[in-house]
Structure formats: structure tokens, C-alpha cells
Short mmCIF file of C-alpha atoms in Angstrom, two decimals:
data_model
loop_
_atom_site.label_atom_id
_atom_site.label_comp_id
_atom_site.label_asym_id
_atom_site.label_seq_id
_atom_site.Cartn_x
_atom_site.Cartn_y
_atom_site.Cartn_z
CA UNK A 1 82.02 101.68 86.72
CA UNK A 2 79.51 103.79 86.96
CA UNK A 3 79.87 105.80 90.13
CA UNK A 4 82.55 106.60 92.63
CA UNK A 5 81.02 104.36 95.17
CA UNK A 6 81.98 101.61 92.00
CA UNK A 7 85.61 101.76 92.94
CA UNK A 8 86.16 99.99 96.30
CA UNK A 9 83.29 97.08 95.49
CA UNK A 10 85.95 96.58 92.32
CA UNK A 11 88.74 96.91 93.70
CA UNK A 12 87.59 94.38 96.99
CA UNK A 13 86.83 91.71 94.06
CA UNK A 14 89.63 91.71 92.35
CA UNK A 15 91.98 91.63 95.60
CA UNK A 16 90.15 88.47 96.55
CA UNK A 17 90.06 87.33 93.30
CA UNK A 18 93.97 87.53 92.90
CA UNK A 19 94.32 86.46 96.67
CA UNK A 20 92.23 83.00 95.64
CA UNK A 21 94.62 82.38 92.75
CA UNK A 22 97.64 82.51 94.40
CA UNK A 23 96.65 80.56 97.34
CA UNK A 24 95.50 77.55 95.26
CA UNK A 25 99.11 76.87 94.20
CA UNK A 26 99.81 77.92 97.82
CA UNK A 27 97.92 75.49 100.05
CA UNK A 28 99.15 72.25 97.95
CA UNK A 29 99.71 68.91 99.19
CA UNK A 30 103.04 69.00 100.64
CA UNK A 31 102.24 72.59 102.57
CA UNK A 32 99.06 71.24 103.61
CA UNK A 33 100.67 67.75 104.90
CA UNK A 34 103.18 70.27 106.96
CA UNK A 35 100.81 72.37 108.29
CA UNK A 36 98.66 69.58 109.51
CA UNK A 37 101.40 67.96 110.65
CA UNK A 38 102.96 71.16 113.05
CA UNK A 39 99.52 71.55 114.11
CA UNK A 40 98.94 68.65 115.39
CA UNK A 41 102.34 68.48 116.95
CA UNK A 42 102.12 72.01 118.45
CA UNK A 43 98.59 71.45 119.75
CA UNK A 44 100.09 67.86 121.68
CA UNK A 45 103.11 70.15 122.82
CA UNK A 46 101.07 73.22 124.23
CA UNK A 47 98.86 70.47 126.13
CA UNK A 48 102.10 69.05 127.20
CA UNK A 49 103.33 72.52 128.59
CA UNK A 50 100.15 73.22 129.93
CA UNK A 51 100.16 70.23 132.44
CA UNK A 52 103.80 71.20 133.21
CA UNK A 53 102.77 75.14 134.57
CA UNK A 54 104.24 76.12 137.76
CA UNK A 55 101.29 77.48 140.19
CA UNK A 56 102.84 81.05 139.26
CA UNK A 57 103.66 80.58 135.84
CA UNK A 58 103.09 84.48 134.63
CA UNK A 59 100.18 83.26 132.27
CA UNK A 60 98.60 87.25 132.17
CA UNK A 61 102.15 88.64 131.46
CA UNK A 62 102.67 86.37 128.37
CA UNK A 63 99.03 87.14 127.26
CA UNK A 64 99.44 90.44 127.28
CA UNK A 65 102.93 90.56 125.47
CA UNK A 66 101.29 88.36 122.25
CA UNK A 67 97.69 90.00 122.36
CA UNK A 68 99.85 93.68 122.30
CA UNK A 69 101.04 92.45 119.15
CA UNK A 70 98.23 91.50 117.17
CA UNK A 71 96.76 94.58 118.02
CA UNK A 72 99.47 97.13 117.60
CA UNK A 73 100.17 96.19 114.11
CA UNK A 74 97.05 97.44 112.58
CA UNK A 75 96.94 98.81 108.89
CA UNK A 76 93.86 99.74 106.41
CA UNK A 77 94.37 97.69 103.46
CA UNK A 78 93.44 100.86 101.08
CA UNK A 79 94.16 98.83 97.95
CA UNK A 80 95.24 101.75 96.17
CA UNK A 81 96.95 102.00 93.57
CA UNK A 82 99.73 104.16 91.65
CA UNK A 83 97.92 106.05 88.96
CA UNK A 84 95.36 106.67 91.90
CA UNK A 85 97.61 109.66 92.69
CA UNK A 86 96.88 111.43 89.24
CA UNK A 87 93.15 109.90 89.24
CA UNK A 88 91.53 109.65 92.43
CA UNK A 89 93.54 112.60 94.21
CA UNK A 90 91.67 115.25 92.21
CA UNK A 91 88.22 113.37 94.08
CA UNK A 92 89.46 113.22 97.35
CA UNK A 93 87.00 114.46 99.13
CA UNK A 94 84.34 112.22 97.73
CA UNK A 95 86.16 109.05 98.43
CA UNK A 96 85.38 109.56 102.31
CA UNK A 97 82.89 106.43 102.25
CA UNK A 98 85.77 104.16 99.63
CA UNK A 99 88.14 104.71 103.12
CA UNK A 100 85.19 104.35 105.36
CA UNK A 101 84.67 100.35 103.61
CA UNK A 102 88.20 99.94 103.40
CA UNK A 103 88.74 100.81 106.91
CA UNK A 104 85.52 98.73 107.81
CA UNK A 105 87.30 95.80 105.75
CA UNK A 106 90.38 95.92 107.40
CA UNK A 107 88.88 96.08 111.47
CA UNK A 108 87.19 92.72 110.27
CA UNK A 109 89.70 91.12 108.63
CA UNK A 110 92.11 91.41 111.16
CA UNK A 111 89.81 91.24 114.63
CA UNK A 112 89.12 87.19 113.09
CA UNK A 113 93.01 87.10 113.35
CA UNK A 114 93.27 88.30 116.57
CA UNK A 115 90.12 86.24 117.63
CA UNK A 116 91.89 83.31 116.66
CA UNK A 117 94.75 84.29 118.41
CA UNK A 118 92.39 84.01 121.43
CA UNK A 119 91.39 80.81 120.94
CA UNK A 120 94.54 79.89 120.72
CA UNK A 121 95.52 81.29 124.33
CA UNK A 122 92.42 80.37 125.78
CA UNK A 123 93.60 77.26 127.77
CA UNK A 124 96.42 79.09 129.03
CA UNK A 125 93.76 81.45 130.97
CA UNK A 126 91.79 78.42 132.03
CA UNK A 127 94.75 76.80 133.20
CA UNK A 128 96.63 79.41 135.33
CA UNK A 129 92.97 80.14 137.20
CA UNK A 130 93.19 83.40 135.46
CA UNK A 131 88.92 83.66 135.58
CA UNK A 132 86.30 81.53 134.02
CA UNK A 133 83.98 81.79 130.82
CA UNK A 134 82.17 84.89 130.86
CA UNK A 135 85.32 86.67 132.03
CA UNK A 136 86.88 85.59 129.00
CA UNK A 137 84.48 86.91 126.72
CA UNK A 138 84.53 90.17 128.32
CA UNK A 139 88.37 90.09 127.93
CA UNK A 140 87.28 89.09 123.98
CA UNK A 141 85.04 92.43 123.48
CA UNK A 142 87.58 94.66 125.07
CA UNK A 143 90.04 93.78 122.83
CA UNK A 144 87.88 94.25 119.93
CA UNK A 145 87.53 97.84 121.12
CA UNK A 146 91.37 98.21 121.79
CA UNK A 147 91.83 96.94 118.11
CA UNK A 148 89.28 99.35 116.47
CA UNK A 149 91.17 102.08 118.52
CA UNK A 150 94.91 101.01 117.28
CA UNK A 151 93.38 100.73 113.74
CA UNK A 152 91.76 103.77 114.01
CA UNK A 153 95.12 105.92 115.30
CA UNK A 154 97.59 104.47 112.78
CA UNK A 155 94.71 105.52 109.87
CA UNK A 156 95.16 109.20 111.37
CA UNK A 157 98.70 108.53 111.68
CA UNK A 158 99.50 108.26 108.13
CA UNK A 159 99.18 111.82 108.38
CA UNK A 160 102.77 112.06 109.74
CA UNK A 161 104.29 109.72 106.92
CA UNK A 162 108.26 110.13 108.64
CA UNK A 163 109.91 107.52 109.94
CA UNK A 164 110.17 108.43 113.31
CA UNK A 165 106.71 109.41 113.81
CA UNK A 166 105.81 105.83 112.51
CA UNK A 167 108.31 104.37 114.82
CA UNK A 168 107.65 106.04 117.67
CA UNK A 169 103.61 105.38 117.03
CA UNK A 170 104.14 101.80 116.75
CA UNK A 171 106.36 101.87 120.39
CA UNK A 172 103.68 103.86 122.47
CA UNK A 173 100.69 101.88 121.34
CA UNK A 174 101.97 98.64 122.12
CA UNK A 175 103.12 100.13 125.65
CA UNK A 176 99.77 101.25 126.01
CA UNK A 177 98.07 98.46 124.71
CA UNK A 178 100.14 95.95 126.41
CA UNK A 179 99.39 97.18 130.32
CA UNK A 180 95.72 97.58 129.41
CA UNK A 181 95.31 94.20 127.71
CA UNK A 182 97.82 92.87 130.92
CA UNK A 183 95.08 94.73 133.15
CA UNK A 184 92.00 93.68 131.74
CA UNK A 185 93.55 90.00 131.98
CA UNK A 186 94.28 90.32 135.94
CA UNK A 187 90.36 91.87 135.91
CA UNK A 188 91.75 95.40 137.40
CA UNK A 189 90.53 98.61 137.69
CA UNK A 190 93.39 100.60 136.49
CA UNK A 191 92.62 99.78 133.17
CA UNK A 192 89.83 102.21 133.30
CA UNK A 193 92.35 104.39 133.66
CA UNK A 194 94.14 103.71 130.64
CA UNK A 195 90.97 103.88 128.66
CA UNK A 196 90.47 106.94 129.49
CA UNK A 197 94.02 108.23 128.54
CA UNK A 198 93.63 106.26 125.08
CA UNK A 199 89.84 108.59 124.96
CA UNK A 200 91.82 111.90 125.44
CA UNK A 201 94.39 110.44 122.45
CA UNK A 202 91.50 109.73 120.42
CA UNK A 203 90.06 113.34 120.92
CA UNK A 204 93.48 114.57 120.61
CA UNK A 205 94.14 112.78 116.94
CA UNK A 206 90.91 114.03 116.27
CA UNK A 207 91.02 117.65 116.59
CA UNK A 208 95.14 117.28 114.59
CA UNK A 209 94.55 115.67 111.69
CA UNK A 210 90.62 117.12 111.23
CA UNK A 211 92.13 119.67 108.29
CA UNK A 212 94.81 117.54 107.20
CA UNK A 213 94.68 115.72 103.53
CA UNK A 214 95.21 112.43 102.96
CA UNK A 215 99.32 111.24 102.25
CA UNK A 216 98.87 109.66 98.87
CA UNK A 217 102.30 108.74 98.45
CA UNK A 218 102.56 107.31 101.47
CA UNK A 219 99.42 104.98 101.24
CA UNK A 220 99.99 104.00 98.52
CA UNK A 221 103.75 102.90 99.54
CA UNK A 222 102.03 101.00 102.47
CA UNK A 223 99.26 99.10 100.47
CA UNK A 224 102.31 98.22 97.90
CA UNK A 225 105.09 96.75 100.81
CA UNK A 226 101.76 94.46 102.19
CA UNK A 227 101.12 93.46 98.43
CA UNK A 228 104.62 92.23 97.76
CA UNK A 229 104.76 90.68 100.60
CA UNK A 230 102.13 88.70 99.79
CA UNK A 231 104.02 88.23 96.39
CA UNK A 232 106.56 86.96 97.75
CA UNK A 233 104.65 84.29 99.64
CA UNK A 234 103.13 82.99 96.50
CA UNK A 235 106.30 83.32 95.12
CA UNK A 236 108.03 80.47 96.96
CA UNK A 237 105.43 78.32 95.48
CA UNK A 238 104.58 79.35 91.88
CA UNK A 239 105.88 82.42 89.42
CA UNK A 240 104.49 85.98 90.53
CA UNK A 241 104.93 88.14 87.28
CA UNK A 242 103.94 91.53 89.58
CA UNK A 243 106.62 90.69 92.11
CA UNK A 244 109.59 93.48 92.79
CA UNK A 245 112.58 92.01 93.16
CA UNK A 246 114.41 93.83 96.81
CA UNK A 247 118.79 93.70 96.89
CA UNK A 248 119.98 95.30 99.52
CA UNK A 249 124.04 95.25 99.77
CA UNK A 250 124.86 93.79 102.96
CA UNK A 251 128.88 94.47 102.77
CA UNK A 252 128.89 93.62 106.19
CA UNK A 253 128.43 89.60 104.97
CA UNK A 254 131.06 89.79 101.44
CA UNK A 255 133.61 87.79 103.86
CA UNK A 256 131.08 84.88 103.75
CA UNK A 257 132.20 84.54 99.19
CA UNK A 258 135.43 84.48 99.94
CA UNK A 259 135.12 81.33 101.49
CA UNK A 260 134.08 80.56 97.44
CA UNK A 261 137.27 79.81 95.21
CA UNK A 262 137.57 82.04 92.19
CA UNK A 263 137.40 79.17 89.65
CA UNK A 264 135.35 78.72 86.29
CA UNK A 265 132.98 75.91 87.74
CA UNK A 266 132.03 78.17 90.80
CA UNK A 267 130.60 80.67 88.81
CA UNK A 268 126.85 79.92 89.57
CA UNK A 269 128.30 79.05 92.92
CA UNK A 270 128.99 82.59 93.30
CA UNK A 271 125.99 83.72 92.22
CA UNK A 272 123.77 81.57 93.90
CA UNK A 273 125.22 82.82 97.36
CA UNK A 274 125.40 86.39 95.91
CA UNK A 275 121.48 86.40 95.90
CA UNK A 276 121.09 84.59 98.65
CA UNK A 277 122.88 86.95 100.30
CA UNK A 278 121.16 90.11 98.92
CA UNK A 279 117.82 89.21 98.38
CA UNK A 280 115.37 90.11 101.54
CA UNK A 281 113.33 87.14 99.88
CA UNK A 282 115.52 84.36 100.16
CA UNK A 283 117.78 85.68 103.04
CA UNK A 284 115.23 86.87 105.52
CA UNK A 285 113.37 83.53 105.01
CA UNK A 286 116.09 81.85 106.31
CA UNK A 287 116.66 83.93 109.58
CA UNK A 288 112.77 84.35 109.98
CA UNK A 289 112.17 80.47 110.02
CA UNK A 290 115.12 80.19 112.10
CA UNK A 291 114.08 82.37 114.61
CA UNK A 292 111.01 80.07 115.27
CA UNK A 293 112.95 77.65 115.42
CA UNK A 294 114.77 78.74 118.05
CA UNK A 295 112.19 80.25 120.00
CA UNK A 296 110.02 77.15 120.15
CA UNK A 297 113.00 75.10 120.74
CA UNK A 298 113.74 77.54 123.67
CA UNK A 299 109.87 77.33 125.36
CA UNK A 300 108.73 73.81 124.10
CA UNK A 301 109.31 70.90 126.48
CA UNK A 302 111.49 68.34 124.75
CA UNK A 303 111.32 64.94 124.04
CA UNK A 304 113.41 62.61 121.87
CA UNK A 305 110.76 62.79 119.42
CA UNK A 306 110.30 66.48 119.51
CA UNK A 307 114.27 67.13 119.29
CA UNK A 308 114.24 65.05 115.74
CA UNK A 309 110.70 66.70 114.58
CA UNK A 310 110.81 70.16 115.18
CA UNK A 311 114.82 70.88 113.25
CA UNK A 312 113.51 68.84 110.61
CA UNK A 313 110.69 70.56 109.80
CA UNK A 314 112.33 73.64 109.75
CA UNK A 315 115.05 72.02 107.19
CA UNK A 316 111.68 71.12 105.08
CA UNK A 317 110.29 73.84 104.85
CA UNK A 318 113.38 75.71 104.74
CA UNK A 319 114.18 73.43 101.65
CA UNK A 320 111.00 74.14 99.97
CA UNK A 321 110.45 77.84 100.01
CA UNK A 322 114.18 78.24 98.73
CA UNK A 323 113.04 76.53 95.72
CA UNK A 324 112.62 79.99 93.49
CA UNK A 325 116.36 81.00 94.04
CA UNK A 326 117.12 77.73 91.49
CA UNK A 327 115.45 79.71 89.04
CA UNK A 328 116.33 83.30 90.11
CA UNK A 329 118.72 83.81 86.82
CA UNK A 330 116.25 82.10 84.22
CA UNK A 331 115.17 85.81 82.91
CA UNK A 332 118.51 86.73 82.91
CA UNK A 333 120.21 85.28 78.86
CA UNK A 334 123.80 86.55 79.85
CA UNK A 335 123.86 83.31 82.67
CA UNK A 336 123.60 80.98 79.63
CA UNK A 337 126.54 82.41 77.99
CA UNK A 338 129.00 81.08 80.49
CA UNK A 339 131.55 78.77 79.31
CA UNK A 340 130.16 75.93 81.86
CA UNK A 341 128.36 72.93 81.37
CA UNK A 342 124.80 72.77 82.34
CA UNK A 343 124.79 70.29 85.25
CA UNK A 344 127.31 72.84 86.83
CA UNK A 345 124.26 75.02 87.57
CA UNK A 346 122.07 72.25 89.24
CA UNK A 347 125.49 70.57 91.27
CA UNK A 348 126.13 74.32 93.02
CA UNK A 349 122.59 75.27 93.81
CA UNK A 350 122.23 71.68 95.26
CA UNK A 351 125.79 72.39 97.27
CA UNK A 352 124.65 75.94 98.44
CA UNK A 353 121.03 74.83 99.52
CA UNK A 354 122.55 71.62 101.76
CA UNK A 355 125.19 74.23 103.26
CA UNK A 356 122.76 76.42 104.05
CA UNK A 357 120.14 73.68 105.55
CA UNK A 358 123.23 72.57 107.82
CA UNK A 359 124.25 75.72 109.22
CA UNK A 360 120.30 76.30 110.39
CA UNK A 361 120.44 72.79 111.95
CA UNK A 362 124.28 73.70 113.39
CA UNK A 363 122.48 76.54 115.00
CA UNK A 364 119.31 74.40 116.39
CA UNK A 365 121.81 72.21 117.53
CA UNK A 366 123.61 74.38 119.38
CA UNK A 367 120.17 75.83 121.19
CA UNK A 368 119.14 72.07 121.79
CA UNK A 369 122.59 71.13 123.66
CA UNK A 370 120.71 74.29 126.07
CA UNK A 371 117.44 72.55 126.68
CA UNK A 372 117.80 69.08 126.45
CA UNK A 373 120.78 66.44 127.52
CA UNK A 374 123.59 65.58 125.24
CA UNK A 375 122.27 62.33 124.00
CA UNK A 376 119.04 63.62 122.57
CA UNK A 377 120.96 66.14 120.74
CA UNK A 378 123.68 63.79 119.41
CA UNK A 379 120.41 61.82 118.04
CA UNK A 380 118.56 64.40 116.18
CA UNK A 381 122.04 65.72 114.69
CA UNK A 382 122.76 62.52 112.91
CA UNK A 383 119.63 61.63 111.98
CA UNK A 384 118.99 65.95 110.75
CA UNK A 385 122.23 65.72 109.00
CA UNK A 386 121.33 62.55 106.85
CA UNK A 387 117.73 64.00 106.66
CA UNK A 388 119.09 66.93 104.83
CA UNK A 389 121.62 64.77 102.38
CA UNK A 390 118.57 62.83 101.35
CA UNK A 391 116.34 65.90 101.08
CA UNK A 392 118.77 68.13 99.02
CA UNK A 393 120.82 65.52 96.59
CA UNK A 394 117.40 62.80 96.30
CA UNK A 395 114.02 64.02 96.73
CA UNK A 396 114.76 67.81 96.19
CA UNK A 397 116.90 66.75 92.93
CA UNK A 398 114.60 64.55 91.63
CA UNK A 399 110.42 66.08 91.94
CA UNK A 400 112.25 69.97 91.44
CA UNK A 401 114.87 70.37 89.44
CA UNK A 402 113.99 67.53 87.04
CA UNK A 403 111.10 69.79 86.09
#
């Protein structure tokens, strides 16, 4: 490396690099079959929706509330490091053009996102009459604006590393951002006068933060939370040596073990659900696949079809990215030293991951019973239920743990 200017083409290729490894074991066969599979199935259910849309379906409102979100939660992927703060801190003022790239990096990266997002909710403008093509690409360079602006703020924001700063930054923007993006939909010209208000911020962050130095610690806490959570993406699908294991207590859910009887041949029992319990990895999976779930069982017209598909392709995938908590204890030599026979191990992780697959479908069930008629949901349960028995103690069994 030759020059400071070195660092951030070096850095950028390595990131990718690393990013290209992991995603090889990422996108295999069975997550690719899934994906195409919900694709296709979401696309056929959003045209399905679409033909259903009352006259005054709200089509701007919803816009607005999703677009507010893809732009609101804007960060520069600095991709430093943690000896940077004894290295590069001693340069910092000649690392104004490394942050200039990585900031130039980051707008890019993320306006594809959002563009795609736009794509996405282009035949719901279309459909609700909302304007017609070049309207639509006017809405499209607007919000390319609005993003540079809300990535632009939260770089000048990390100024004010607290937590309430950051929260309260994160809650303004997207009520700012989500009545000028709701304005700019409906083609009014109030949001001119948001735009200026967000030009007086700008000039305002501006003038603030002009003498200020840059939060090391803080950046460098950022760039390593979006890094791990990467890791723990690629996790679910192949071992991440750089990944940081997160426990967090949760007292509030110890009533769930003593449903466990305090025998010998629960131990592993116990400590599957232990770390299920604790681990952000493995627990907020769960609740975050859940949650979609729910919500597209909740807005999703439902057929008999569609009641069976979508709970059992949250079971799947459920199932698959839980696969890592078999092997949570491998590291750990003390596990082996319990007076238990081997099988033990692969009988309670098998018991634990069915028990947990049935309370996520008891749940979709109970949201179905909401949206669709009793026979539908008596359908999918029975045919879910036996879906997960042949998932967990057959196919699961067999191609995982018989590695």
C-alpha cells in the first residue's frame, strides 16, 4: 500500500471478496429452489391482490409507509476496522476522500435497493390511477435525492453517538421522509415545502458538526453490528470463524425450561432450549420469520393452495436456518463429558426443532382461522403438522445430521 488513497480501494476488495465467499455456500440449491419458488408465488399473489383493489384502496399511503423505510435506514458502510483507532486516527484529516468513496459506495449500493423496491411497487401506482410513466420516474429521481439527503444526515449524525440522539434521528427522518415521499406520490405541492425544511436541516447539520471530529468508536461499532450480521447470515448456511457469538438473558422466558424435566437424558434438551432461548441468532430468527409470516398471511388473499404453501415455507426455511444450533456445543469438550449416550444429543435437538416448528405453525394457524374459513385452516394444519414430522425426524435427520 503505497499511499493513503491505497486503503479504501483495499479495503472495498477484500469486503467483496469475503462477501463472494460466503454467498456461494449461501445461494445453494435448496435456498435458490425457495427463493424461486416464493417469488414466483408472491409475484401470482400481488397480481391476484392487484385485480382485487377497491377504487380507494390507499395505494399512495402504503407507498409512502415502505419507500420511508428504505430510505430512513441509511448507513455508510466505512469498513473500518479496530486497530484503525490507533492507526488511521492519528491521519484523520487526510482520510476525507477514504469517507468521501465510502460514502459514494454506500448512496449506490443502497439507491439499487431502493430502486428495486420501486419496481416492485410499480404496478400498485399503475393500478390505483396514481399517474402514468413519466410521473413515475420523476417520483424515481426524487427519491434518489431524498436518499442522498437521509444518507447524508445520519453520516453527520454519528457525531452525536448516544442513544437517544440516534433514536430520535431515525423517528424524525422517517416522519419527514414519509409525508414528502406520500406527497410527491399524490403529485402535490406541499412537498416543496418539505424540501425546503429538509434544505434548512441540511444547512443546519452543516454549520454543527463543521468543527466536530469524527466518532471512531462509534463507527467502528456500526460497521462491526452490519458485519456480524452478515455473519450470521452465512452462518445458517456454512461455519463463520469471525462470527461473535450474542446471549442476552431473557429471565423473562426461564418459565418456558421448566416445562423440561430435570433428568440425565434431558441434559442436551436443556441446553438446546437454553441457546435457543438466549441466542439473538437462533431466537430472533424465529420471531423475525414469523412475523412475515403473519403479516403476509394478514394482507395476502387466500386460497386453499396459498393456506398450505405459505406456513410451510416458513416451517422450511425455519427448519433450515436452525441447522447451526445442532452444532452450537461442538467447540465446547465439557458437552462430551456427559454421562449420556450419543444418539441422546441428535433425539433432543430433533424433539426441540419439531416443537419449535409447531408452535410457529400453532401461531399461523391461529392468524389463518382470521382470514380464511375454518375448513381451509383445518386442511393446511394437518397436512403442516405431518409436513413438519417428515421434515424434522426424515429428511432433516437424514441429509443433516448424518453428516
Amino acid at each position: 500500500m503505497r499511499s493513503i488513497n491505497d486503503i479504501w480501494p483495499a479495503r472495498l476488495a477484500a469486503h467483496i471478496k469475503e462477501t463472494q465467499t460466503y454467498l456461494r455456500y449461501m445461494l445453494n440449491d435448496h435456498l435458490l429452489l425457495v427463493i424461486m419458488f416464493l417469488l414466483g408465488g408472491g409475484a401470482y399473489a400481488y397480481q391476484q391482490w392487484l385485480d382485487q383493489l377497491p377504487p380507494h384502496f390507499p395505494s399512495a399511503f402504503l407507498m409512502a409507509l415502505l419507500l420511508a423505510l428504505t430510505v430512513t435506514f441509511s448507513q455508510v458502510r466505512t469498513l473500518l476496522k479496530e486497530p484503525d483507532i490507533i492507526f488511521l486516527l492519528p491521519m484523520e484529516k487526510g482520510l476525507n476522500h477514504y469517507f468521501q468513496r465510502a460514502f459514494i459506495y454506500s448512496y449506490i449500493l443502497q439507491t439499487v435497493q431502493m430502486i428495486v423496491c420501486l419496481i416492485i411497487l410499480a404496478p400498485l401506482y399503475f393500478q390505483s390511477g396514481e399517474g402514468e410513466g413519466i410521473n413515475y420516474l420523476f417520483l424515481i429521481f426524487q427519491l434518489t435525492v431524498i436518499k442522498y439527503w437521509n444518507l447524508w444526515i445520519q453520516w453527520k449524525m454519528t457525531h452525536f453517538p448516544d442513544r437517544l440522539s440516534q433514536i430520535m434521528d431515525k423517528f424524525v427522518r422517517y416522519a419527514v421522509n414519509f409525508t414528502v415521499i406520500y406527497l410527491a406520490v399524490k403529485e402535490s405541492m406541499l412537498s416543496l415545502f418539505i424540501y425546503g425544511m429538509m434544505a434548512l436541516v441540511t444547512i443546519y447539520f452543516f454549520k454543527i458538526t463543521r468543527n466536530k471530529t469524527l466518532q471512531w468508536e462509534f463507527l467502528i461499532l456500526q460497521e462491526n453490528r452490519k458485519l456480524q450480521s452478515f455473519y450470521r447470515l452465512a452462518n445458517m448456511f456454512t461455519d463463520v470463524p469471525k462470527l461473535k457469538a450474542e446471549a442476552k438473558r431473557r429471565k423473562w422466558m426461564d418459565w418456558i425450561l421448566s416445562f423440561i424435566p430435570y433428568k440425565q437424558s434431558n441434559v442436551f434438551l436443556y441446553m438446546f432450549s437454553r441457546s435457543f432461548i438466549r441466542s439473538g441468532d437462533y431466537f430472533g430468527l424465529f420471531i423475525r420469520l414469523l412475523m412475515i409470516g403473519v403479516i403476509v398471511s394478514i394482507f395476502l388473499p387466500l386460497s386453499l393452495v396459498s393456506c398450505i404453501i405459505l406456513p410451510a415455507a416458513v416451517l422450511f426455511l425455519t427448519g433450515i436456518q436452525l441447522t447451526s444450533l445442532y452444532k452450537h456445543y461442538d467447540a465446547l469438550f465439557i458437552a462430551d463429558l456427559y454421562p449420556v449416550p450419543q444418539n441422546i444429543k441428535k433425539k433432543s435437538f430433533l424433539r426441540l426443532l419439531f416443537t419449535i416448528l409447531f408452535i410457529e405453525l400453532a401461531v399461523l394457524t391461529i392468524v389463518l382461522l382470521t382470514q380464511t374459513n375454518i375448513l381451509f385452516v383445518g386442511v393446511q394444519l394437518a397436512i403442516n403438522a405431518l409436513f413438519a414430522y417428515i421434515f424434522v425426524y426424515m429428511y432433516f435427520s437424514g441429509k443433516f445430521l448424518a453428516r
